[in-house]
Coordinates of C-alpha atoms in Angstrom, one line a residue:
M79 CA 224.0 60.2 128.7
Q80 CA 220.5 61.7 128.5
T81 CA 218.4 61.0 131.6
L82 CA 216.0 57.7 131.2
K83 CA 213.5 58.3 134.1
K84 CA 212.4 62.0 132.5
L85 CA 212.0 60.5 129.0
L86 CA 210.0 57.0 128.7
P87 CA 207.6 58.0 129.5
A88 CA 206.1 59.1 125.6
L89 CA 208.3 55.8 124.4
A90 CA 205.6 54.6 122.4
I91 CA 206.2 54.2 119.2
S92 CA 203.2 53.7 116.4
F93 CA 205.9 54.3 113.8
V94 CA 209.2 54.8 112.2
A95 CA 210.9 58.3 110.7
V96 CA 212.8 57.6 107.7
C97 CA 214.5 60.9 107.4
P98 CA 214.2 62.5 103.7
L99 CA 218.9 62.7 103.0
L100 CA 219.0 59.0 102.4
G101 CA 216.4 59.2 99.6
T102 CA 213.9 56.1 98.1
E103 CA 213.9 53.1 99.2
N104 CA 216.5 51.9 97.3
E105 CA 218.7 53.8 97.6
R106 CA 219.4 53.8 101.1
P107 CA 222.1 51.4 102.4
N108 CA 222.6 47.3 103.4
I109 CA 224.5 47.3 107.1
L110 CA 226.3 43.1 107.3
W111 CA 227.3 43.1 111.0
I112 CA 229.8 40.6 112.1
T113 CA 229.7 39.7 115.5
S114 CA 232.5 37.7 117.0
E115 CA 231.9 35.5 121.3
D116 CA 234.2 36.7 124.1
N117 CA 237.2 37.9 123.0
G118 CA 239.2 42.0 122.7
P119 CA 241.4 43.0 120.1
F120 CA 243.5 40.1 120.0
L121 CA 244.1 41.0 116.0
G122 CA 246.6 41.6 114.1
C123 CA 245.3 45.2 112.6
Y124 CA 245.1 46.0 116.6
G125 CA 249.7 45.2 117.0
D126 CA 249.2 42.0 118.3
P127 CA 252.2 40.5 116.7
N128 CA 250.3 36.8 117.7
A129 CA 248.3 37.5 115.8
K130 CA 246.9 35.9 112.0
T131 CA 244.0 37.8 111.2
P132 CA 244.4 38.9 107.5
N133 CA 240.6 39.2 106.8
L134 CA 240.1 41.3 109.6
D135 CA 243.3 43.7 109.8
K136 CA 242.2 44.1 106.0
L137 CA 239.2 45.1 106.4
A138 CA 240.7 47.0 108.8
E139 CA 243.1 49.1 106.3
E140 CA 240.5 50.0 104.1
G141 CA 237.6 51.3 106.6
I142 CA 237.6 53.0 110.1
L143 CA 239.7 51.0 112.8
Y144 CA 238.1 52.8 116.5
K145 CA 240.1 52.1 119.6
N146 CA 238.2 53.1 122.4
C147 CA 235.7 50.4 122.2
F148 CA 233.8 49.0 125.3
A149 CA 231.4 46.4 125.7
N150 CA 228.9 47.9 128.6
A151 CA 228.5 45.1 130.8
P152 CA 231.6 41.8 130.4
V153 CA 229.4 39.0 129.6
C154 CA 227.6 37.9 126.1
A155 CA 223.7 37.8 127.4
V156 CA 223.8 41.2 129.6
A157 CA 225.8 42.9 126.6
R158 CA 223.1 41.1 124.2
S159 CA 220.3 42.5 126.3
S160 CA 221.9 46.4 125.8
W161 CA 222.1 46.3 122.6
I162 CA 218.7 45.1 121.1
W163 CA 217.2 48.1 122.4
G164 CA 220.6 50.4 123.3
V165 CA 219.7 50.9 126.5
P166 CA 221.7 49.9 129.5
A167 CA 220.5 46.6 130.7
V168 CA 220.9 48.1 134.4
T169 CA 218.3 50.4 132.7
T170 CA 215.8 47.6 131.7
G171 CA 216.3 45.4 134.9
T172 CA 217.7 42.5 132.8
I173 CA 221.6 43.0 134.6
H174 CA 221.4 39.3 135.9
M175 CA 223.3 36.5 133.7
R176 CA 220.2 34.6 131.6
S177 CA 217.4 36.0 134.6
K178 CA 214.7 36.9 131.3
Y179 CA 213.2 39.0 133.3
S180 CA 210.0 41.0 130.9
V181 CA 211.0 44.1 130.0
P182 CA 207.8 46.0 129.0
Q183 CA 207.2 47.1 125.6
H184 CA 205.9 50.3 126.1
A185 CA 208.6 51.5 126.9
F186 CA 211.1 50.0 124.9
T187 CA 211.5 49.1 121.6
T188 CA 213.7 46.4 119.5
Y189 CA 216.0 48.6 116.8
P190 CA 215.0 45.0 115.2
E191 CA 211.3 46.0 114.5
L192 CA 212.4 49.8 114.0
F193 CA 214.1 48.2 110.9
K194 CA 211.6 46.5 109.8
Q195 CA 209.1 49.2 109.8
A196 CA 211.2 50.6 107.7
G197 CA 210.6 47.9 105.1
Y198 CA 214.3 46.9 105.7
Y199 CA 214.8 42.8 105.3
V200 CA 215.9 42.3 108.8
T201 CA 218.1 38.8 110.1
N202 CA 220.0 37.4 112.3
N203 CA 222.3 34.5 111.8
A204 CA 222.3 32.8 114.5
K205 CA 222.6 33.9 118.3
T206 CA 220.1 35.7 120.5
D207 CA 220.5 35.5 123.9
Y208 CA 219.0 38.6 124.3
N209 CA 218.3 38.2 128.3
T210 CA 214.4 38.3 129.3
N211 CA 211.4 36.2 128.2
T212 CA 209.9 40.1 126.8
I213 CA 211.0 39.1 123.2
R214 CA 209.3 37.1 120.2
L215 CA 211.8 36.3 117.8
N216 CA 209.1 36.0 114.5
K217 CA 208.2 39.5 114.9
I218 CA 211.4 41.2 115.5
W219 CA 213.4 39.3 112.6
H220 CA 213.1 38.5 109.4
M221 CA 215.1 35.4 110.0
C222 CA 216.3 34.4 113.0
G223 CA 218.8 30.6 113.5
K224 CA 221.4 28.9 111.2
R225 CA 219.5 29.5 107.9
A226 CA 218.9 33.0 108.7
H227 CA 219.7 35.4 105.2
Y228 CA 220.3 38.3 102.9
K229 CA 219.9 36.4 100.4
S230 CA 216.1 35.9 100.9
R231 CA 214.2 39.5 100.8
A232 CA 213.0 40.8 98.3
N233 CA 214.1 42.1 94.9
G234 CA 215.6 45.1 95.9
Q235 CA 214.9 45.1 99.5
P236 CA 217.7 47.2 101.2
F237 CA 219.3 44.8 104.6
F238 CA 220.3 44.5 108.3
A239 CA 221.8 41.0 108.5
I240 CA 224.3 39.9 111.9
F241 CA 226.2 36.7 111.2
N242 CA 226.9 35.8 115.2
L243 CA 230.7 34.1 114.4
T244 CA 231.1 31.2 118.2
T245 CA 234.4 30.6 116.7
S246 CA 236.5 32.3 119.9
H247 CA 234.1 31.7 122.9
E248 CA 235.7 30.4 125.3
S249 CA 234.6 27.1 125.0
G250 CA 236.4 26.8 122.3
I251 CA 240.0 26.4 125.2
F252 CA 238.3 23.7 126.5
P253 CA 240.9 20.7 126.6
V254 CA 237.9 18.7 123.8
N255 CA 238.7 21.3 120.9
H256 CA 242.6 21.7 121.8
K257 CA 244.5 20.8 118.8
A258 CA 248.0 19.2 118.5
S259 CA 249.2 21.9 116.6
L260 CA 249.0 24.9 117.8
R261 CA 250.1 27.8 115.7
V262 CA 252.1 30.7 117.8
P263 CA 255.1 29.2 119.2
A264 CA 255.1 29.3 123.5
E265 CA 258.1 31.6 124.0
S266 CA 256.0 34.2 122.0
I267 CA 252.7 34.5 124.2
R268 CA 252.4 37.3 126.2
I269 CA 251.2 36.2 130.0
P270 CA 249.6 39.6 131.8
A271 CA 251.0 39.7 135.1
Y272 CA 247.6 38.5 136.7
Q273 CA 247.9 35.3 135.5
V274 CA 250.6 32.8 136.4
A275 CA 252.3 31.0 133.8
T276 CA 251.9 27.5 134.3
P277 CA 252.5 24.6 131.4
E278 CA 247.7 24.8 130.7
V279 CA 247.2 28.8 130.9
I280 CA 250.4 28.9 127.1
Q281 CA 248.9 26.0 125.9
D282 CA 245.0 27.6 126.3
W283 CA 246.2 31.4 125.1
R284 CA 247.9 28.8 121.5
N285 CA 244.8 27.2 121.4
Y286 CA 243.0 30.9 121.9
Y287 CA 245.5 32.4 119.2
N288 CA 244.3 29.1 116.4
R289 CA 240.8 30.4 117.6
M290 CA 240.8 33.4 116.3
E291 CA 242.9 32.6 113.4
L292 CA 239.6 30.3 112.5
M293 CA 237.1 33.1 113.7
D294 CA 238.9 35.5 110.4
S295 CA 239.0 33.1 108.0
Q296 CA 235.2 32.6 108.9
V297 CA 235.0 36.5 108.3
G298 CA 236.5 36.6 105.4
Q299 CA 234.1 33.3 103.5
I300 CA 231.3 36.0 104.4
L301 CA 233.0 38.8 102.5
K302 CA 234.0 36.8 99.4
E303 CA 229.8 35.7 100.1
L304 CA 227.9 39.3 100.4
K305 CA 231.1 40.5 96.8
A306 CA 229.8 37.4 94.9
S307 CA 226.3 38.8 95.9
G308 CA 226.9 42.5 94.0
E309 CA 226.3 43.8 97.4
A310 CA 229.5 44.9 98.3
E311 CA 228.8 48.5 96.9
N312 CA 226.0 49.4 98.7
T313 CA 227.0 47.6 101.7
I314 CA 228.4 49.0 105.2
I315 CA 231.0 46.4 106.4
A316 CA 230.6 46.8 110.6
Y317 CA 232.9 44.0 113.0
C318 CA 233.2 43.9 116.9
S319 CA 233.2 41.5 119.5
D320 CA 230.1 41.0 122.1
H321 CA 232.8 41.2 124.8
G322 CA 236.6 40.6 126.7
G323 CA 238.2 37.4 126.9
V324 CA 238.7 34.8 127.6
T325 CA 241.2 33.4 129.9
L326 CA 241.9 34.6 133.7
R327 CA 239.8 38.0 134.6
S328 CA 238.4 39.2 131.1
K329 CA 234.8 37.4 130.8
R330 CA 233.0 38.8 133.7
F331 CA 234.8 40.6 134.2
L332 CA 235.3 44.6 134.1
H333 CA 238.2 44.6 133.2
D334 CA 239.8 46.3 130.0
T335 CA 240.1 42.3 129.5
G336 CA 236.4 41.9 129.5
T337 CA 235.2 45.3 128.6
R338 CA 237.6 46.8 126.3
V339 CA 236.6 45.0 122.2
P340 CA 237.6 45.8 118.7
L341 CA 235.1 47.6 116.6
I342 CA 235.9 47.7 112.2
V343 CA 233.8 49.8 110.5
Y344 CA 233.6 49.9 106.7
F345 CA 232.5 52.2 103.7
P346 CA 232.1 50.7 99.9
E347 CA 232.4 54.6 97.7
K348 CA 229.2 54.8 97.4
W349 CA 228.5 55.4 101.0
Q350 CA 231.9 57.1 101.8
H351 CA 229.9 60.4 102.7
L352 CA 228.2 58.5 106.0
A353 CA 232.1 57.4 106.9
P354 CA 233.8 60.4 109.9
E355 CA 237.2 59.5 108.5
Q356 CA 239.0 58.6 105.8
P357 CA 239.1 54.2 104.3
G358 CA 242.7 53.0 106.8
S359 CA 241.8 55.5 110.0
V360 CA 242.3 55.1 113.5
S361 CA 239.8 56.5 115.5
D362 CA 240.4 58.0 119.4
R363 CA 237.0 57.9 120.0
L364 CA 234.9 56.4 122.7
V365 CA 232.3 53.8 121.0
Q366 CA 229.7 51.5 123.5
F367 CA 227.8 49.0 123.1
I368 CA 224.2 51.1 123.6
D369 CA 225.6 53.5 120.5
M370 CA 225.5 51.0 118.1
P371 CA 222.3 50.4 117.2
K372 CA 221.0 54.3 117.6
T373 CA 223.6 54.7 114.9
W374 CA 222.9 51.7 112.7
L375 CA 219.4 53.5 112.8
S376 CA 220.6 56.0 111.4
L377 CA 222.8 55.0 109.3
A378 CA 219.7 53.6 107.3
G379 CA 217.5 57.1 107.5
I380 CA 215.1 55.9 110.7
T381 CA 215.3 58.6 113.0
P382 CA 216.4 56.0 116.7
P383 CA 214.1 56.3 119.6
A384 CA 214.8 58.7 122.5
S385 CA 214.0 55.7 124.6
M386 CA 218.7 55.0 123.0
P387 CA 220.2 56.5 125.2
G388 CA 223.5 56.3 122.8
Y389 CA 225.9 58.4 120.7
V390 CA 226.0 59.1 116.9
F391 CA 229.4 58.5 115.9
L392 CA 228.5 57.6 112.2
G393 CA 226.5 58.9 109.0
N394 CA 225.4 62.8 108.6
Q395 CA 223.7 62.9 111.9
I396 CA 226.6 62.3 113.9
E397 CA 227.3 62.9 117.4
P398 CA 229.8 64.5 120.1
G399 CA 230.5 61.3 121.8
P400 CA 230.4 60.5 125.4
E401 CA 233.2 62.2 128.0
S402 CA 233.1 57.9 129.6
V403 CA 231.7 54.9 129.8
F404 CA 229.9 53.5 132.1
L405 CA 230.1 49.6 132.8
F406 CA 228.7 47.0 135.0
S407 CA 228.3 43.9 136.2
G408 CA 225.9 42.1 138.2
R409 CA 225.2 38.0 139.1
F410 CA 227.0 36.5 136.0
D411 CA 226.3 32.5 136.4
E412 CA 226.0 30.7 139.7
S413 CA 227.7 34.1 141.6
P414 CA 225.5 37.0 142.9
D415 CA 228.2 40.2 142.8
T416 CA 227.8 43.8 142.8
S417 CA 230.6 45.8 140.8
R418 CA 230.3 48.9 138.7
A419 CA 233.3 50.8 136.7
V420 CA 233.2 53.9 134.2
T421 CA 237.0 54.6 131.9
D422 CA 237.6 57.5 130.0
G423 CA 239.2 55.8 127.5
R424 CA 241.9 55.7 129.6
W425 CA 241.5 56.3 133.5
K426 CA 239.1 52.9 134.6
Y427 CA 237.7 52.9 137.8
I428 CA 235.5 49.7 139.2
R429 CA 233.2 50.2 143.0
N430 CA 233.6 46.7 144.0
Y431 CA 229.5 47.3 146.6
E432 CA 230.3 43.6 148.1
S433 CA 234.1 44.0 148.2
D434 CA 234.2 40.3 150.6
R435 CA 233.7 38.7 147.7
P436 CA 237.5 37.3 145.4
R437 CA 237.4 38.6 142.7
F438 CA 237.0 34.6 140.9
Q439 CA 234.4 33.0 142.6
M440 CA 234.9 29.8 141.5
L441 CA 232.7 29.6 138.6
R442 CA 231.8 25.8 137.4
Y443 CA 231.9 26.4 133.6
P444 CA 235.2 28.5 133.2
L445 CA 237.2 25.8 135.5
R446 CA 236.4 23.8 133.0
Q447 CA 239.7 25.4 131.0
I448 CA 242.7 23.7 132.1
G449 CA 245.1 26.9 132.1
Q450 CA 242.7 28.9 134.8
V451 CA 242.7 25.0 137.1
S452 CA 246.3 25.8 137.3
Q453 CA 246.6 29.1 138.1
Y454 CA 244.8 28.4 141.1
E455 CA 246.3 24.8 141.5
V456 CA 249.5 27.4 141.8
Y457 CA 247.7 29.8 143.8
K458 CA 246.8 26.8 146.5
S459 CA 250.0 25.9 146.8
G460 CA 250.9 29.1 148.1
Q461 CA 253.1 29.6 145.8
A462 CA 251.4 32.8 143.3
N463 CA 253.0 36.9 143.0
S464 CA 250.1 38.8 144.8
K465 CA 249.4 40.1 141.6
Q466 CA 247.7 36.5 140.4
A467 CA 247.3 36.0 143.9
A468 CA 244.4 38.7 144.0
Q469 CA 242.2 37.3 142.0
Y470 CA 241.0 34.4 144.9
E471 CA 240.6 37.4 148.0
P472 CA 238.6 39.5 148.5
Q473 CA 238.6 42.5 146.1
P474 CA 239.0 46.1 147.0
A475 CA 236.4 48.2 147.2
E476 CA 238.2 51.0 144.6
E477 CA 240.2 49.8 142.2
L478 CA 242.0 52.9 140.0
Y479 CA 244.0 52.4 137.0
D480 CA 245.4 54.1 134.2
T481 CA 245.5 52.1 131.3
E482 CA 247.9 53.6 129.1
K483 CA 250.6 53.3 131.7
D484 CA 248.5 50.0 132.7
P485 CA 246.9 47.9 130.6
D486 CA 246.8 45.3 132.3
E487 CA 244.7 47.0 135.2
V488 CA 247.6 45.9 137.5
D489 CA 248.5 48.8 139.6
N490 CA 245.8 49.8 142.0
L491 CA 245.6 54.2 142.7
V492 CA 243.6 54.5 144.5
E493 CA 245.4 56.0 147.4
S494 CA 247.8 57.6 145.2
D495 CA 245.7 60.4 142.7
P496 CA 242.6 61.4 145.7
Q497 CA 242.1 64.1 143.1
M498 CA 241.0 61.2 140.1
L499 CA 239.4 59.8 142.1
A500 CA 237.2 61.8 143.0
R501 CA 236.5 63.1 139.6
M502 CA 236.2 59.5 138.7
R503 CA 234.1 58.3 141.4
Q504 CA 231.7 61.7 140.7
L505 CA 231.2 60.0 136.5
L506 CA 230.8 56.8 137.8
D507 CA 227.7 58.3 140.6
E508 CA 225.8 60.2 138.2
H509 CA 225.8 57.6 135.0
I510 CA 224.0 54.3 137.8
I511 CA 221.2 57.8 138.2
N512 CA 221.0 58.9 135.2
S513 CA 220.5 55.4 133.9
H514 CA 218.0 54.6 136.8
D515 CA 220.8 51.6 137.6
L516 CA 217.1 48.4 139.0
G517 CA 220.7 46.3 139.8
F518 CA 221.7 47.4 143.4
M519 CA 218.2 45.9 143.9
P520 CA 218.0 42.3 145.4
E521 CA 217.8 39.9 142.5
T522 CA 215.5 37.8 144.9
L523 CA 213.4 40.1 144.7
M524 CA 213.7 40.8 140.7
E525 CA 212.3 37.4 140.6
E526 CA 209.3 37.9 143.1
V527 CA 208.5 40.8 141.7
N528 CA 208.9 39.2 138.1
A529 CA 207.6 36.0 138.6
K530 CA 203.5 37.6 139.5
R531 CA 203.6 39.3 136.4
E532 CA 201.9 42.0 137.7
Q533 CA 204.5 44.3 136.4
T534 CA 207.5 44.3 134.5
I535 CA 210.9 45.2 137.4
Y536 CA 211.3 48.5 135.4
D537 CA 207.9 49.5 136.0
F538 CA 207.9 48.2 140.0
G539 CA 211.5 50.2 139.6
Q540 CA 210.4 53.1 138.3
S541 CA 208.6 54.2 142.0
E542 CA 210.0 56.0 145.0
E543 CA 208.5 53.6 147.4
N544 CA 210.1 51.2 146.1
Y545 CA 212.7 52.2 144.9
P546 CA 214.7 55.3 145.8
L547 CA 217.5 54.7 144.6
K548 CA 219.7 57.8 145.3
E549 CA 219.0 56.5 149.5
V550 CA 219.9 52.9 147.8
L551 CA 223.3 54.1 146.4
E552 CA 224.4 55.9 148.9
I553 CA 224.0 52.7 151.4
A554 CA 225.5 49.9 149.1
T555 CA 229.1 52.8 148.6
I556 CA 229.1 52.6 152.5
A557 CA 228.9 49.4 153.5
S558 CA 231.2 48.8 150.4
T559 CA 234.3 50.6 152.3
G560 CA 234.6 47.5 155.5
D561 CA 234.7 51.1 157.5
P562 CA 233.1 49.9 160.9
E563 CA 232.7 53.0 161.2
N564 CA 229.2 52.4 159.9
L565 CA 228.1 50.4 161.7
A566 CA 225.5 51.9 163.9
R567 CA 223.6 52.7 160.0
F568 CA 223.5 49.6 159.3
E569 CA 221.7 49.0 162.2
T570 CA 219.2 51.4 161.8
G571 CA 219.4 50.2 158.3
L572 CA 217.8 46.6 159.3
T573 CA 214.2 47.9 160.0
H574 CA 214.2 50.5 157.6
P575 CA 210.5 49.9 155.4
N576 CA 212.9 49.5 152.3
E577 CA 213.9 46.5 151.6
T578 CA 216.3 46.5 149.3
I579 CA 218.0 49.6 151.9
R580 CA 217.5 46.9 154.4
Y581 CA 219.5 43.8 152.3
W582 CA 222.6 46.4 151.4
A583 CA 222.7 47.3 155.8
A584 CA 223.2 42.9 155.7
V585 CA 225.9 43.5 153.1
G586 CA 227.2 46.5 154.9
L587 CA 227.2 43.9 158.4
R588 CA 228.4 41.0 156.4
I589 CA 231.2 42.8 155.2
L590 CA 232.2 44.0 158.0
G591 CA 233.1 40.4 159.2
E592 CA 233.6 39.6 162.7
R593 CA 233.9 43.8 163.7
A594 CA 229.5 43.3 163.4
A595 CA 229.2 41.6 166.3
P596 CA 228.6 44.1 168.6
A597 CA 224.9 44.2 166.9
K598 CA 225.0 40.0 167.2
A599 CA 221.1 41.4 168.7
A600 CA 219.9 43.3 165.2
I601 CA 221.4 40.9 162.8
E602 CA 219.7 38.3 164.9
Q603 CA 215.5 40.0 164.5
A604 CA 217.0 39.8 161.2
M605 CA 216.8 37.1 160.4
L606 CA 213.8 37.1 161.3
D607 CA 212.8 39.3 158.0
D608 CA 210.2 39.0 155.8
R609 CA 212.8 38.9 152.5
A610 CA 215.3 36.6 151.5
S611 CA 217.6 39.3 150.4
V612 CA 217.8 40.4 153.9
R613 CA 217.1 37.1 156.2
I614 CA 220.3 35.0 154.0
N615 CA 222.5 38.0 154.9
A616 CA 222.1 38.5 158.2
A617 CA 222.5 34.4 158.4
I618 CA 226.0 35.1 157.1
S619 CA 227.0 38.0 159.1
L620 CA 226.0 35.4 161.9
G621 CA 228.2 33.3 160.6
H622 CA 231.1 35.7 160.3
I623 CA 230.7 36.9 163.9
G624 CA 231.5 33.0 166.2
E625 CA 227.6 31.0 165.3
R626 CA 228.8 29.5 162.4
D627 CA 226.9 26.6 163.4
Q628 CA 223.1 28.7 163.5
A629 CA 224.0 30.4 160.1
T630 CA 224.7 27.0 158.3
T631 CA 221.3 25.3 159.4
F632 CA 219.4 28.6 158.1
L633 CA 220.6 29.2 155.1
V634 CA 220.4 25.4 154.5
E635 CA 216.6 25.7 155.7
E636 CA 216.9 29.1 153.7
A637 CA 217.3 26.1 151.0
R638 CA 214.9 23.5 151.1
K639 CA 212.0 26.1 151.4
A640 CA 213.0 28.3 148.6
K641 CA 210.6 28.5 145.2
G642 CA 212.9 29.8 142.9
D643 CA 216.4 29.7 141.4
V644 CA 217.8 32.7 142.8
H645 CA 216.4 32.3 146.2
S646 CA 217.8 28.7 146.8
M647 CA 221.0 29.9 144.9
W648 CA 221.2 32.6 147.9
A649 CA 221.4 30.6 150.4
L650 CA 223.6 28.1 148.5
D651 CA 225.8 30.8 148.5
G652 CA 226.0 32.2 151.8
L653 CA 226.8 27.8 153.0
K654 CA 229.3 28.8 149.9
L655 CA 230.8 32.5 151.8
L656 CA 230.8 31.0 154.6
D657 CA 233.5 27.4 154.0
A658 CA 230.8 25.5 154.3
P659 CA 229.9 22.8 152.0
E660 CA 229.3 20.6 154.8
A661 CA 226.4 22.0 155.7
I662 CA 225.2 20.1 153.3
D663 CA 226.3 16.1 153.4
G664 CA 224.1 13.4 153.1
I665 CA 221.3 16.3 151.7
P666 CA 219.8 14.8 148.1
E667 CA 219.6 17.6 146.4
E668 CA 217.1 17.6 144.7
E669 CA 215.9 19.0 149.0
L670 CA 218.0 22.5 148.0
V671 CA 218.3 23.7 145.1
G672 CA 215.5 25.6 143.3
N673 CA 213.6 25.3 139.4
G674 CA 217.3 26.4 138.0
N675 CA 220.8 25.2 137.4
Y676 CA 222.3 28.1 138.6
S677 CA 221.9 26.7 142.6
K678 CA 222.4 23.8 141.0
A679 CA 225.3 24.5 140.2
V680 CA 226.4 25.8 143.6
A681 CA 225.7 22.5 145.4
E682 CA 227.5 20.6 143.0
M683 CA 230.5 23.3 144.2
L684 CA 230.0 22.7 147.2
K685 CA 229.6 18.8 147.5
A686 CA 232.9 19.1 144.9
G687 CA 235.3 21.6 149.1
G688 CA 233.5 24.4 148.4
S689 CA 234.6 27.9 148.5
T690 CA 238.3 26.7 149.5
W691 CA 239.8 29.7 147.5
R692 CA 241.1 31.3 150.4
K693 CA 244.7 31.0 151.8
P694 CA 246.5 28.0 153.6
D695 CA 245.0 28.5 156.9
A696 CA 243.4 32.5 156.3
E697 CA 241.1 32.8 159.4
L698 CA 237.2 34.0 158.7

């Protein structure tokens, strides 16, 4: 990956260069991109014996199937933000779910605009979810919505068209969508090692295969319509999902179940010379989401802008593939978190910078799945084994998996393969620096910068004074280890002039828990900080070292005075981390929540009983 920070000053685009190698406009291929939601490679062509997906299987037989394609983020809005600009969401500052932060148009251009400028007719049917307030849909698309279709173009005009299928979305297996007749027998379902094989979990899986079958039939209808239009022989077809899913520890997680996705690309005979391999091939090449926009542009003979750091994997301008793929997660729904990962297709390394948080943070939306609720009940009863219980307990600071030998990613090799661990650590740090990852900035600061509208988060983060990334990464990494030897470092960090450094120092103390007691005076002083990110995490630390009542009272008042949704959500999440739902008893909800839905979601979970993810009788 190129270093974006060095490239971006020269990225304003006033015209689109169209390569002459494809000839006139009428000689350029159409591109039809079919996407589905929330599914990993649960397809017959990927070897899943329970899948009934004849249309996608046939497409793979006649096209190229990619075994190692990864969504850079395991949730829709963040993944789609990375798609629309061809840039990692951590670079643009759109890492957090549905944050709607501004992205500077002087630095980034959406790929549909480039197609449009080059004479293509561009349509999107129908999902957007680009995680920003910057994009104007009627500017970047000719048509965008449920009626958007390539058939509305001018005669002879090449098209780029997206059809997004929602059938396989996680909501498809909520009880209201369960079907009475489930095709796959219960005894055929393979339950991953990290899940509990409750009847409800098995039912969710069976229903999911029904949804995948329905999704495949919708793909068939799109392909049938393309053939009827007379454009099939002139159209390159791509299919992939928007990230993995959809049962416990898939969507929203950096494991392969959340990030490894199916990708199939078909070339008609007329355009077969643009295919890197023969029809029916299976490719081991690493592909990531940020490669796709750059590749689609290249297929159309459009020179991709320098702002896109991905790798062209199809066509005449194909580039060598990456050695590894960068994966990232932040606040998904109503629970803050910071994790990063890197994979080379086989080895997966995850760094959880907030290692005191459990993997599963009791989010309101996925708990609408009866299977997820049933597994949690098994855990609460003490009947889950260690691999199943791990979802509800504090996540390790580091995870290392050999996904070839351990596809469920349950055997952490951090302690047993130091050489591979060192390699993957280095790769991850390089990705973070090269992408100028803005996701270590506390989101309360992002919210404030965005609200002022004086500059975007991206522009704010380019200043070394505002955001000294290397120094930030160093203290965030140290914080994640939970090593009490770093106590003095965190105390010193609480007085640093930069908010993000102070924030991670406070997080380091929070992760230490009761072992941070010797820093009590520094923690209490930090609760007077002028920045909410520092105050809130210092208060949580105070609660961990025995001053629970003082800490919870402070956090309630922090929520009450918050001006933004993120600010109030963070304060309420502090009560969740302290397992103190009683702190908001009798307080009207409108006094606690900000101007959005996520603080409301945390308040609702607290009123329903709080975090309660810990083992029975576990100590704080």
